């Protein structure tokens, strides 16, 4: 074979993209760091796991059903979500995690040469997906750790197709309220699709948190993302969803992949809709963990940010990458934020009480050593 020149076949924007490398599995990390147990506080998972009704579905599942394809577009789950939020089932599209839904909207609205607008320090997948699709990410600096409305509006131009607002923002936990989002949509005035990524919405207890589904009627350019990975404790099954005005959803449906959500995820998610006891228990756990982490930060003299979500960030007096490594050696994994444009910061998920205690103990020792 002489004619194979890989580079000739790979678009420049794919060649230029540096692939994301996920962390190795726990068994590999345990061996690498010589530890008996690893507490993962790096992925914002729910330590309470899924709601009781989901557990029952999983426990009762007949393994022979693994041979069957799932229903192709989540017929029943879409209806359950639509009923919960006063939507039509055609407005709801499911994906293999909200991550896949990000890919659907980029494919639906962007072509090479277009751009997306988002913040410089937010969930990185918007930027990554745009970059390796030949779509320029325009990254607007956060202001006071939150999305900056005026600067975002200035960044929109004639080639802007999508604007991603992470609300609440991962990793800072900052958020826009209903009035602010409504004002912003008025100002955008339909020039691009505005995606409100509400992966952590179920953690918001403030009544002023946006009712984005209601805003969609007046603003058909608004797309809302949700996930079953965070509040609902189904991250391992990979299921997320979006809702949009009917004509917008019909467009995204063209680029969505039927059958990409597995059978078990569909059934478990349907059982989760909309378990308010689970929400209350998770919020109570998160509230207590946030208070304890706040007290630790106070004792150690560290700045902490994070108003909403099952995570917070701590500002360290030494390099986050060094602290990360030393915490790993003590069996605790948090997220070092240098590669997410937050040098000196560590993001910590609110895990189990045991994991949070392990983190607190390890951090005190590591900072004392440093
Ligand atoms: C803001 C935000 N959006 C989307 C996702 C992706 O979620 P999923 O697990 O549904 O792909 C995450 C996951 O961490 C997130 O933090």
JSON list of C-alpha atoms in Angstrom, two decimals, residues 173-340:
[
{"chain": "A", "resi": 173, "resn": "UNK", "atom": "CA", "xyz": [-21.33, 27.34, 40.15]},
{"chain": "A", "resi": 174, "resn": "UNK", "atom": "CA", "xyz": [-22.39, 30.87, 39.17]},
{"chain": "A", "resi": 175, "resn": "UNK", "atom": "CA", "xyz": [-25.84, 31.31, 37.65]},
{"chain": "A", "resi": 176, "resn": "UNK", "atom": "CA", "xyz": [-28.23, 33.67, 35.90]},
{"chain": "A", "resi": 177, "resn": "UNK", "atom": "CA", "xyz": [-31.74, 34.10, 37.23]},
{"chain": "A", "resi": 178, "resn": "UNK", "atom": "CA", "xyz": [-34.94, 34.07, 35.17]},
{"chain": "A", "resi": 179, "resn": "UNK", "atom": "CA", "xyz": [-35.09, 37.84, 34.62]},
{"chain": "A", "resi": 180, "resn": "UNK", "atom": "CA", "xyz": [-31.45, 38.00, 33.50]},
{"chain": "A", "resi": 181, "resn": "UNK", "atom": "CA", "xyz": [-31.86, 35.14, 31.01]},
{"chain": "A", "resi": 182, "resn": "UNK", "atom": "CA", "xyz": [-35.08, 36.71, 29.67]},
{"chain": "A", "resi": 183, "resn": "UNK", "atom": "CA", "xyz": [-33.33, 40.09, 29.22]},
{"chain": "A", "resi": 184, "resn": "UNK", "atom": "CA", "xyz": [-30.43, 38.38, 27.48]},
{"chain": "A", "resi": 185, "resn": "UNK", "atom": "CA", "xyz": [-32.74, 36.55, 25.07]},
{"chain": "A", "resi": 186, "resn": "UNK", "atom": "CA", "xyz": [-34.47, 39.84, 24.28]},
{"chain": "A", "resi": 187, "resn": "UNK", "atom": "CA", "xyz": [-31.07, 41.38, 23.48]},
{"chain": "A", "resi": 188, "resn": "UNK", "atom": "CA", "xyz": [-29.95, 38.43, 21.32]},
{"chain": "A", "resi": 189, "resn": "UNK", "atom": "CA", "xyz": [-33.19, 38.92, 19.42]},
{"chain": "A", "resi": 190, "resn": "UNK", "atom": "CA", "xyz": [-33.07, 35.65, 17.54]},
{"chain": "A", "resi": 191, "resn": "UNK", "atom": "CA", "xyz": [-29.65, 36.21, 15.91]},
{"chain": "A", "resi": 192, "resn": "UNK", "atom": "CA", "xyz": [-28.40, 32.78, 17.02]},
{"chain": "A", "resi": 193, "resn": "UNK", "atom": "CA", "xyz": [-29.53, 29.72, 18.95]},
{"chain": "A", "resi": 194, "resn": "UNK", "atom": "CA", "xyz": [-29.01, 30.20, 22.69]},
{"chain": "A", "resi": 195, "resn": "UNK", "atom": "CA", "xyz": [-28.35, 26.93, 24.49]},
{"chain": "A", "resi": 196, "resn": "UNK", "atom": "CA", "xyz": [-28.98, 26.98, 28.24]},
{"chain": "A", "resi": 197, "resn": "UNK", "atom": "CA", "xyz": [-27.07, 23.95, 29.50]},
{"chain": "A", "resi": 198, "resn": "UNK", "atom": "CA", "xyz": [-28.87, 23.16, 32.74]},
{"chain": "A", "resi": 199, "resn": "UNK", "atom": "CA", "xyz": [-27.02, 19.98, 33.66]},
{"chain": "A", "resi": 200, "resn": "UNK", "atom": "CA", "xyz": [-27.15, 21.07, 37.33]},
{"chain": "A", "resi": 201, "resn": "UNK", "atom": "CA", "xyz": [-30.59, 22.77, 37.33]},
{"chain": "A", "resi": 202, "resn": "UNK", "atom": "CA", "xyz": [-32.10, 20.25, 39.74]},
{"chain": "A", "resi": 203, "resn": "UNK", "atom": "CA", "xyz": [-29.64, 21.39, 42.41]},
{"chain": "A", "resi": 204, "resn": "UNK", "atom": "CA", "xyz": [-30.99, 24.98, 42.24]},
{"chain": "A", "resi": 205, "resn": "UNK", "atom": "CA", "xyz": [-33.29, 25.75, 45.15]},
{"chain": "A", "resi": 206, "resn": "UNK", "atom": "CA", "xyz": [-33.77, 29.47, 44.49]},
{"chain": "A", "resi": 207, "resn": "UNK", "atom": "CA", "xyz": [-37.23, 30.23, 43.02]},
{"chain": "A", "resi": 208, "resn": "UNK", "atom": "CA", "xyz": [-35.58, 32.79, 40.72]},
{"chain": "A", "resi": 209, "resn": "UNK", "atom": "CA", "xyz": [-33.69, 30.06, 38.86]},
{"chain": "A", "resi": 210, "resn": "UNK", "atom": "CA", "xyz": [-34.93, 30.25, 35.23]},
{"chain": "A", "resi": 211, "resn": "UNK", "atom": "CA", "xyz": [-38.02, 28.44, 34.09]},
{"chain": "A", "resi": 212, "resn": "UNK", "atom": "CA", "xyz": [-36.38, 28.00, 30.71]},
{"chain": "A", "resi": 213, "resn": "UNK", "atom": "CA", "xyz": [-39.09, 25.76, 29.31]},
{"chain": "A", "resi": 214, "resn": "UNK", "atom": "CA", "xyz": [-41.57, 28.61, 29.78]},
{"chain": "A", "resi": 215, "resn": "UNK", "atom": "CA", "xyz": [-39.17, 31.07, 28.07]},
{"chain": "A", "resi": 216, "resn": "UNK", "atom": "CA", "xyz": [-39.07, 28.89, 24.95]},
{"chain": "A", "resi": 217, "resn": "UNK", "atom": "CA", "xyz": [-42.60, 29.94, 23.95]},
{"chain": "A", "resi": 218, "resn": "UNK", "atom": "CA", "xyz": [-41.50, 33.58, 23.61]},
{"chain": "A", "resi": 219, "resn": "UNK", "atom": "CA", "xyz": [-37.96, 32.77, 22.46]},
{"chain": "A", "resi": 220, "resn": "UNK", "atom": "CA", "xyz": [-37.99, 29.92, 19.92]},
{"chain": "A", "resi": 221, "resn": "UNK", "atom": "CA", "xyz": [-34.20, 30.24, 19.58]},
{"chain": "A", "resi": 222, "resn": "UNK", "atom": "CA", "xyz": [-33.75, 28.92, 23.14]},
{"chain": "A", "resi": 223, "resn": "UNK", "atom": "CA", "xyz": [-32.59, 25.30, 23.53]},
{"chain": "A", "resi": 224, "resn": "UNK", "atom": "CA", "xyz": [-32.42, 23.71, 26.99]},
{"chain": "A", "resi": 225, "resn": "UNK", "atom": "CA", "xyz": [-30.11, 20.82, 27.91]},
{"chain": "A", "resi": 226, "resn": "UNK", "atom": "CA", "xyz": [-30.62, 18.51, 30.87]},
{"chain": "A", "resi": 227, "resn": "UNK", "atom": "CA", "xyz": [-28.92, 15.30, 31.95]},
{"chain": "A", "resi": 228, "resn": "UNK", "atom": "CA", "xyz": [-29.66, 12.23, 34.04]},
{"chain": "A", "resi": 229, "resn": "UNK", "atom": "CA", "xyz": [-25.98, 12.06, 35.05]},
{"chain": "A", "resi": 230, "resn": "UNK", "atom": "CA", "xyz": [-25.95, 14.49, 37.97]},
{"chain": "A", "resi": 231, "resn": "UNK", "atom": "CA", "xyz": [-29.07, 14.72, 40.16]},
{"chain": "A", "resi": 232, "resn": "UNK", "atom": "CA", "xyz": [-30.38, 11.38, 38.92]},
{"chain": "A", "resi": 233, "resn": "UNK", "atom": "CA", "xyz": [-27.23, 9.36, 39.51]},
{"chain": "A", "resi": 234, "resn": "UNK", "atom": "CA", "xyz": [-27.29, 7.65, 36.11]},
{"chain": "A", "resi": 235, "resn": "UNK", "atom": "CA", "xyz": [-23.96, 8.90, 34.72]},
{"chain": "A", "resi": 236, "resn": "UNK", "atom": "CA", "xyz": [-22.81, 5.36, 33.95]},
{"chain": "A", "resi": 237, "resn": "UNK", "atom": "CA", "xyz": [-25.84, 4.68, 31.76]},
{"chain": "A", "resi": 238, "resn": "UNK", "atom": "CA", "xyz": [-25.21, 7.82, 29.63]},
{"chain": "A", "resi": 239, "resn": "UNK", "atom": "CA", "xyz": [-28.48, 9.63, 29.06]},
{"chain": "A", "resi": 240, "resn": "UNK", "atom": "CA", "xyz": [-29.23, 13.31, 28.57]},
{"chain": "A", "resi": 241, "resn": "UNK", "atom": "CA", "xyz": [-31.82, 15.35, 26.68]},
{"chain": "A", "resi": 242, "resn": "UNK", "atom": "CA", "xyz": [-32.74, 18.67, 25.16]},
{"chain": "A", "resi": 243, "resn": "UNK", "atom": "CA", "xyz": [-35.96, 20.55, 24.61]},
{"chain": "A", "resi": 244, "resn": "UNK", "atom": "CA", "xyz": [-36.61, 23.22, 22.02]},
{"chain": "A", "resi": 245, "resn": "UNK", "atom": "CA", "xyz": [-39.38, 24.92, 20.06]},
{"chain": "A", "resi": 246, "resn": "UNK", "atom": "CA", "xyz": [-41.00, 22.43, 17.64]},
{"chain": "A", "resi": 247, "resn": "UNK", "atom": "CA", "xyz": [-39.29, 23.75, 14.48]},
{"chain": "A", "resi": 248, "resn": "UNK", "atom": "CA", "xyz": [-35.90, 23.86, 16.19]},
{"chain": "A", "resi": 249, "resn": "UNK", "atom": "CA", "xyz": [-36.33, 20.35, 17.59]},
{"chain": "A", "resi": 250, "resn": "UNK", "atom": "CA", "xyz": [-37.35, 19.10, 14.13]},
{"chain": "A", "resi": 251, "resn": "UNK", "atom": "CA", "xyz": [-34.08, 20.49, 12.74]},
{"chain": "A", "resi": 252, "resn": "UNK", "atom": "CA", "xyz": [-31.94, 18.92, 15.47]},
{"chain": "A", "resi": 253, "resn": "UNK", "atom": "CA", "xyz": [-33.76, 15.60, 15.05]},
{"chain": "A", "resi": 254, "resn": "UNK", "atom": "CA", "xyz": [-32.23, 15.34, 11.56]},
{"chain": "A", "resi": 255, "resn": "UNK", "atom": "CA", "xyz": [-28.73, 15.19, 13.03]},
{"chain": "A", "resi": 256, "resn": "UNK", "atom": "CA", "xyz": [-29.58, 13.14, 16.10]},
{"chain": "A", "resi": 257, "resn": "UNK", "atom": "CA", "xyz": [-28.71, 9.47, 16.16]},
{"chain": "A", "resi": 258, "resn": "UNK", "atom": "CA", "xyz": [-31.60, 7.09, 16.65]},
{"chain": "A", "resi": 259, "resn": "UNK", "atom": "CA", "xyz": [-30.95, 4.11, 18.94]},
{"chain": "A", "resi": 260, "resn": "UNK", "atom": "CA", "xyz": [-27.98, 5.78, 20.62]},
{"chain": "A", "resi": 261, "resn": "UNK", "atom": "CA", "xyz": [-29.66, 5.65, 24.06]},
{"chain": "A", "resi": 262, "resn": "UNK", "atom": "CA", "xyz": [-29.62, 2.15, 25.48]},
{"chain": "A", "resi": 263, "resn": "UNK", "atom": "CA", "xyz": [-32.61, 0.22, 26.71]},
{"chain": "A", "resi": 264, "resn": "UNK", "atom": "CA", "xyz": [-31.63, 0.19, 30.36]},
{"chain": "A", "resi": 265, "resn": "UNK", "atom": "CA", "xyz": [-30.96, 3.94, 30.40]},
{"chain": "A", "resi": 266, "resn": "UNK", "atom": "CA", "xyz": [-34.37, 4.65, 28.88]},
{"chain": "A", "resi": 267, "resn": "UNK", "atom": "CA", "xyz": [-36.18, 2.53, 31.45]},
{"chain": "A", "resi": 268, "resn": "UNK", "atom": "CA", "xyz": [-34.18, 3.79, 34.44]},
{"chain": "A", "resi": 269, "resn": "UNK", "atom": "CA", "xyz": [-34.59, 7.43, 33.42]},
{"chain": "A", "resi": 270, "resn": "UNK", "atom": "CA", "xyz": [-38.33, 6.98, 33.00]},
{"chain": "A", "resi": 271, "resn": "UNK", "atom": "CA", "xyz": [-38.53, 5.63, 36.53]},
{"chain": "A", "resi": 272, "resn": "UNK", "atom": "CA", "xyz": [-36.63, 8.68, 37.78]},
{"chain": "A", "resi": 273, "resn": "UNK", "atom": "CA", "xyz": [-39.07, 11.25, 36.33]},
{"chain": "A", "resi": 274, "resn": "UNK", "atom": "CA", "xyz": [-39.64, 13.19, 38.60]},
{"chain": "A", "resi": 275, "resn": "UNK", "atom": "CA", "xyz": [-38.75, 11.77, 42.01]},
{"chain": "A", "resi": 276, "resn": "UNK", "atom": "CA", "xyz": [-38.98, 14.74, 44.35]},
{"chain": "A", "resi": 277, "resn": "UNK", "atom": "CA", "xyz": [-37.88, 12.73, 47.41]},
{"chain": "A", "resi": 278, "resn": "UNK", "atom": "CA", "xyz": [-34.63, 11.89, 45.67]},
{"chain": "A", "resi": 279, "resn": "UNK", "atom": "CA", "xyz": [-34.12, 15.56, 44.80]},
{"chain": "A", "resi": 280, "resn": "UNK", "atom": "CA", "xyz": [-34.72, 16.55, 48.44]},
{"chain": "A", "resi": 281, "resn": "UNK", "atom": "CA", "xyz": [-32.33, 13.90, 49.80]},
{"chain": "A", "resi": 282, "resn": "UNK", "atom": "CA", "xyz": [-29.61, 14.85, 47.30]},
{"chain": "A", "resi": 283, "resn": "UNK", "atom": "CA", "xyz": [-30.00, 18.56, 48.00]},
{"chain": "A", "resi": 284, "resn": "UNK", "atom": "CA", "xyz": [-29.73, 17.91, 51.73]},
{"chain": "A", "resi": 285, "resn": "UNK", "atom": "CA", "xyz": [-26.53, 15.91, 51.20]},
{"chain": "A", "resi": 286, "resn": "UNK", "atom": "CA", "xyz": [-25.06, 18.58, 48.91]},
{"chain": "A", "resi": 287, "resn": "UNK", "atom": "CA", "xyz": [-26.01, 21.37, 51.32]},
{"chain": "A", "resi": 288, "resn": "UNK", "atom": "CA", "xyz": [-24.30, 19.66, 54.24]},
{"chain": "A", "resi": 289, "resn": "UNK", "atom": "CA", "xyz": [-21.19, 18.84, 52.17]},
{"chain": "A", "resi": 290, "resn": "UNK", "atom": "CA", "xyz": [-20.97, 22.44, 50.93]},
{"chain": "A", "resi": 291, "resn": "UNK", "atom": "CA", "xyz": [-21.18, 23.75, 54.50]},
{"chain": "A", "resi": 292, "resn": "UNK", "atom": "CA", "xyz": [-18.45, 21.36, 55.68]},
{"chain": "A", "resi": 293, "resn": "UNK", "atom": "CA", "xyz": [-16.18, 22.22, 52.74]},
{"chain": "A", "resi": 294, "resn": "UNK", "atom": "CA", "xyz": [-16.80, 25.92, 53.43]},
{"chain": "A", "resi": 295, "resn": "UNK", "atom": "CA", "xyz": [-15.72, 25.42, 57.04]},
{"chain": "A", "resi": 296, "resn": "UNK", "atom": "CA", "xyz": [-12.57, 23.57, 55.90]},
{"chain": "A", "resi": 297, "resn": "UNK", "atom": "CA", "xyz": [-11.77, 26.36, 53.41]},
{"chain": "A", "resi": 298, "resn": "UNK", "atom": "CA", "xyz": [-12.24, 28.91, 56.21]},
{"chain": "A", "resi": 299, "resn": "UNK", "atom": "CA", "xyz": [-9.89, 26.99, 58.52]},
{"chain": "A", "resi": 300, "resn": "UNK", "atom": "CA", "xyz": [-7.24, 26.67, 55.81]},
{"chain": "A", "resi": 301, "resn": "UNK", "atom": "CA", "xyz": [-7.68, 30.25, 54.58]},
{"chain": "A", "resi": 302, "resn": "UNK", "atom": "CA", "xyz": [-8.70, 29.17, 51.06]},
{"chain": "A", "resi": 303, "resn": "UNK", "atom": "CA", "xyz": [-11.12, 31.04, 48.83]},
{"chain": "A", "resi": 304, "resn": "UNK", "atom": "CA", "xyz": [-14.08, 28.86, 47.79]},
{"chain": "A", "resi": 305, "resn": "UNK", "atom": "CA", "xyz": [-16.50, 29.53, 44.92]},
{"chain": "A", "resi": 306, "resn": "UNK", "atom": "CA", "xyz": [-19.63, 27.61, 43.93]},
{"chain": "A", "resi": 307, "resn": "UNK", "atom": "CA", "xyz": [-23.21, 28.64, 44.66]},
{"chain": "A", "resi": 308, "resn": "UNK", "atom": "CA", "xyz": [-25.18, 25.93, 42.85]},
{"chain": "A", "resi": 309, "resn": "UNK", "atom": "CA", "xyz": [-24.26, 22.39, 41.80]},
{"chain": "A", "resi": 310, "resn": "UNK", "atom": "CA", "xyz": [-22.76, 19.35, 43.49]},
{"chain": "A", "resi": 311, "resn": "UNK", "atom": "CA", "xyz": [-19.23, 20.78, 43.37]},
{"chain": "A", "resi": 312, "resn": "UNK", "atom": "CA", "xyz": [-17.16, 23.78, 44.44]},
{"chain": "A", "resi": 313, "resn": "UNK", "atom": "CA", "xyz": [-13.73, 25.17, 43.63]},
{"chain": "A", "resi": 314, "resn": "UNK", "atom": "CA", "xyz": [-10.97, 25.96, 46.10]},
{"chain": "A", "resi": 315, "resn": "UNK", "atom": "CA", "xyz": [-8.10, 28.38, 45.44]},
{"chain": "A", "resi": 316, "resn": "UNK", "atom": "CA", "xyz": [-4.80, 26.90, 46.57]},
{"chain": "A", "resi": 317, "resn": "UNK", "atom": "CA", "xyz": [-1.65, 28.68, 47.69]},
{"chain": "A", "resi": 318, "resn": "UNK", "atom": "CA", "xyz": [0.42, 26.18, 45.60]},
{"chain": "A", "resi": 319, "resn": "UNK", "atom": "CA", "xyz": [0.15, 24.62, 42.12]},
{"chain": "A", "resi": 320, "resn": "UNK", "atom": "CA", "xyz": [-3.09, 22.65, 41.67]},
{"chain": "A", "resi": 321, "resn": "UNK", "atom": "CA", "xyz": [-1.30, 19.98, 39.64]},
{"chain": "A", "resi": 322, "resn": "UNK", "atom": "CA", "xyz": [1.09, 19.29, 42.53]},
{"chain": "A", "resi": 323, "resn": "UNK", "atom": "CA", "xyz": [-1.73, 19.18, 45.09]},
{"chain": "A", "resi": 324, "resn": "UNK", "atom": "CA", "xyz": [-3.69, 16.89, 42.75]},
{"chain": "A", "resi": 325, "resn": "UNK", "atom": "CA", "xyz": [-0.80, 14.41, 42.57]},
{"chain": "A", "resi": 326, "resn": "UNK", "atom": "CA", "xyz": [-0.24, 14.45, 46.31]},
{"chain": "A", "resi": 327, "resn": "UNK", "atom": "CA", "xyz": [-3.94, 13.97, 46.99]},
{"chain": "A", "resi": 328, "resn": "UNK", "atom": "CA", "xyz": [-3.89, 11.01, 44.60]},
{"chain": "A", "resi": 329, "resn": "UNK", "atom": "CA", "xyz": [-1.10, 9.45, 46.63]},
{"chain": "A", "resi": 330, "resn": "UNK", "atom": "CA", "xyz": [-3.47, 9.71, 49.61]},
{"chain": "A", "resi": 331, "resn": "UNK", "atom": "CA", "xyz": [-6.32, 8.08, 47.75]},
{"chain": "A", "resi": 332, "resn": "UNK", "atom": "CA", "xyz": [-8.37, 11.15, 46.79]},
{"chain": "A", "resi": 333, "resn": "UNK", "atom": "CA", "xyz": [-8.98, 12.43, 43.26]},
{"chain": "A", "resi": 334, "resn": "UNK", "atom": "CA", "xyz": [-10.20, 16.00, 42.73]},
{"chain": "A", "resi": 335, "resn": "UNK", "atom": "CA", "xyz": [-10.03, 17.98, 39.49]},
{"chain": "A", "resi": 336, "resn": "UNK", "atom": "CA", "xyz": [-6.88, 20.06, 38.94]},
{"chain": "A", "resi": 337, "resn": "UNK", "atom": "CA", "xyz": [-8.10, 23.11, 37.04]},
{"chain": "A", "resi": 338, "resn": "UNK", "atom": "CA", "xyz": [-4.96, 24.39, 35.29]},
{"chain": "A", "resi": 339, "resn": "UNK", "atom": "CA", "xyz": [-5.93, 22.74, 32.01]},
{"chain": "A", "resi": 340, "resn": "UNK", "atom": "CA", "xyz": [-9.37, 24.35, 32.29]}
]
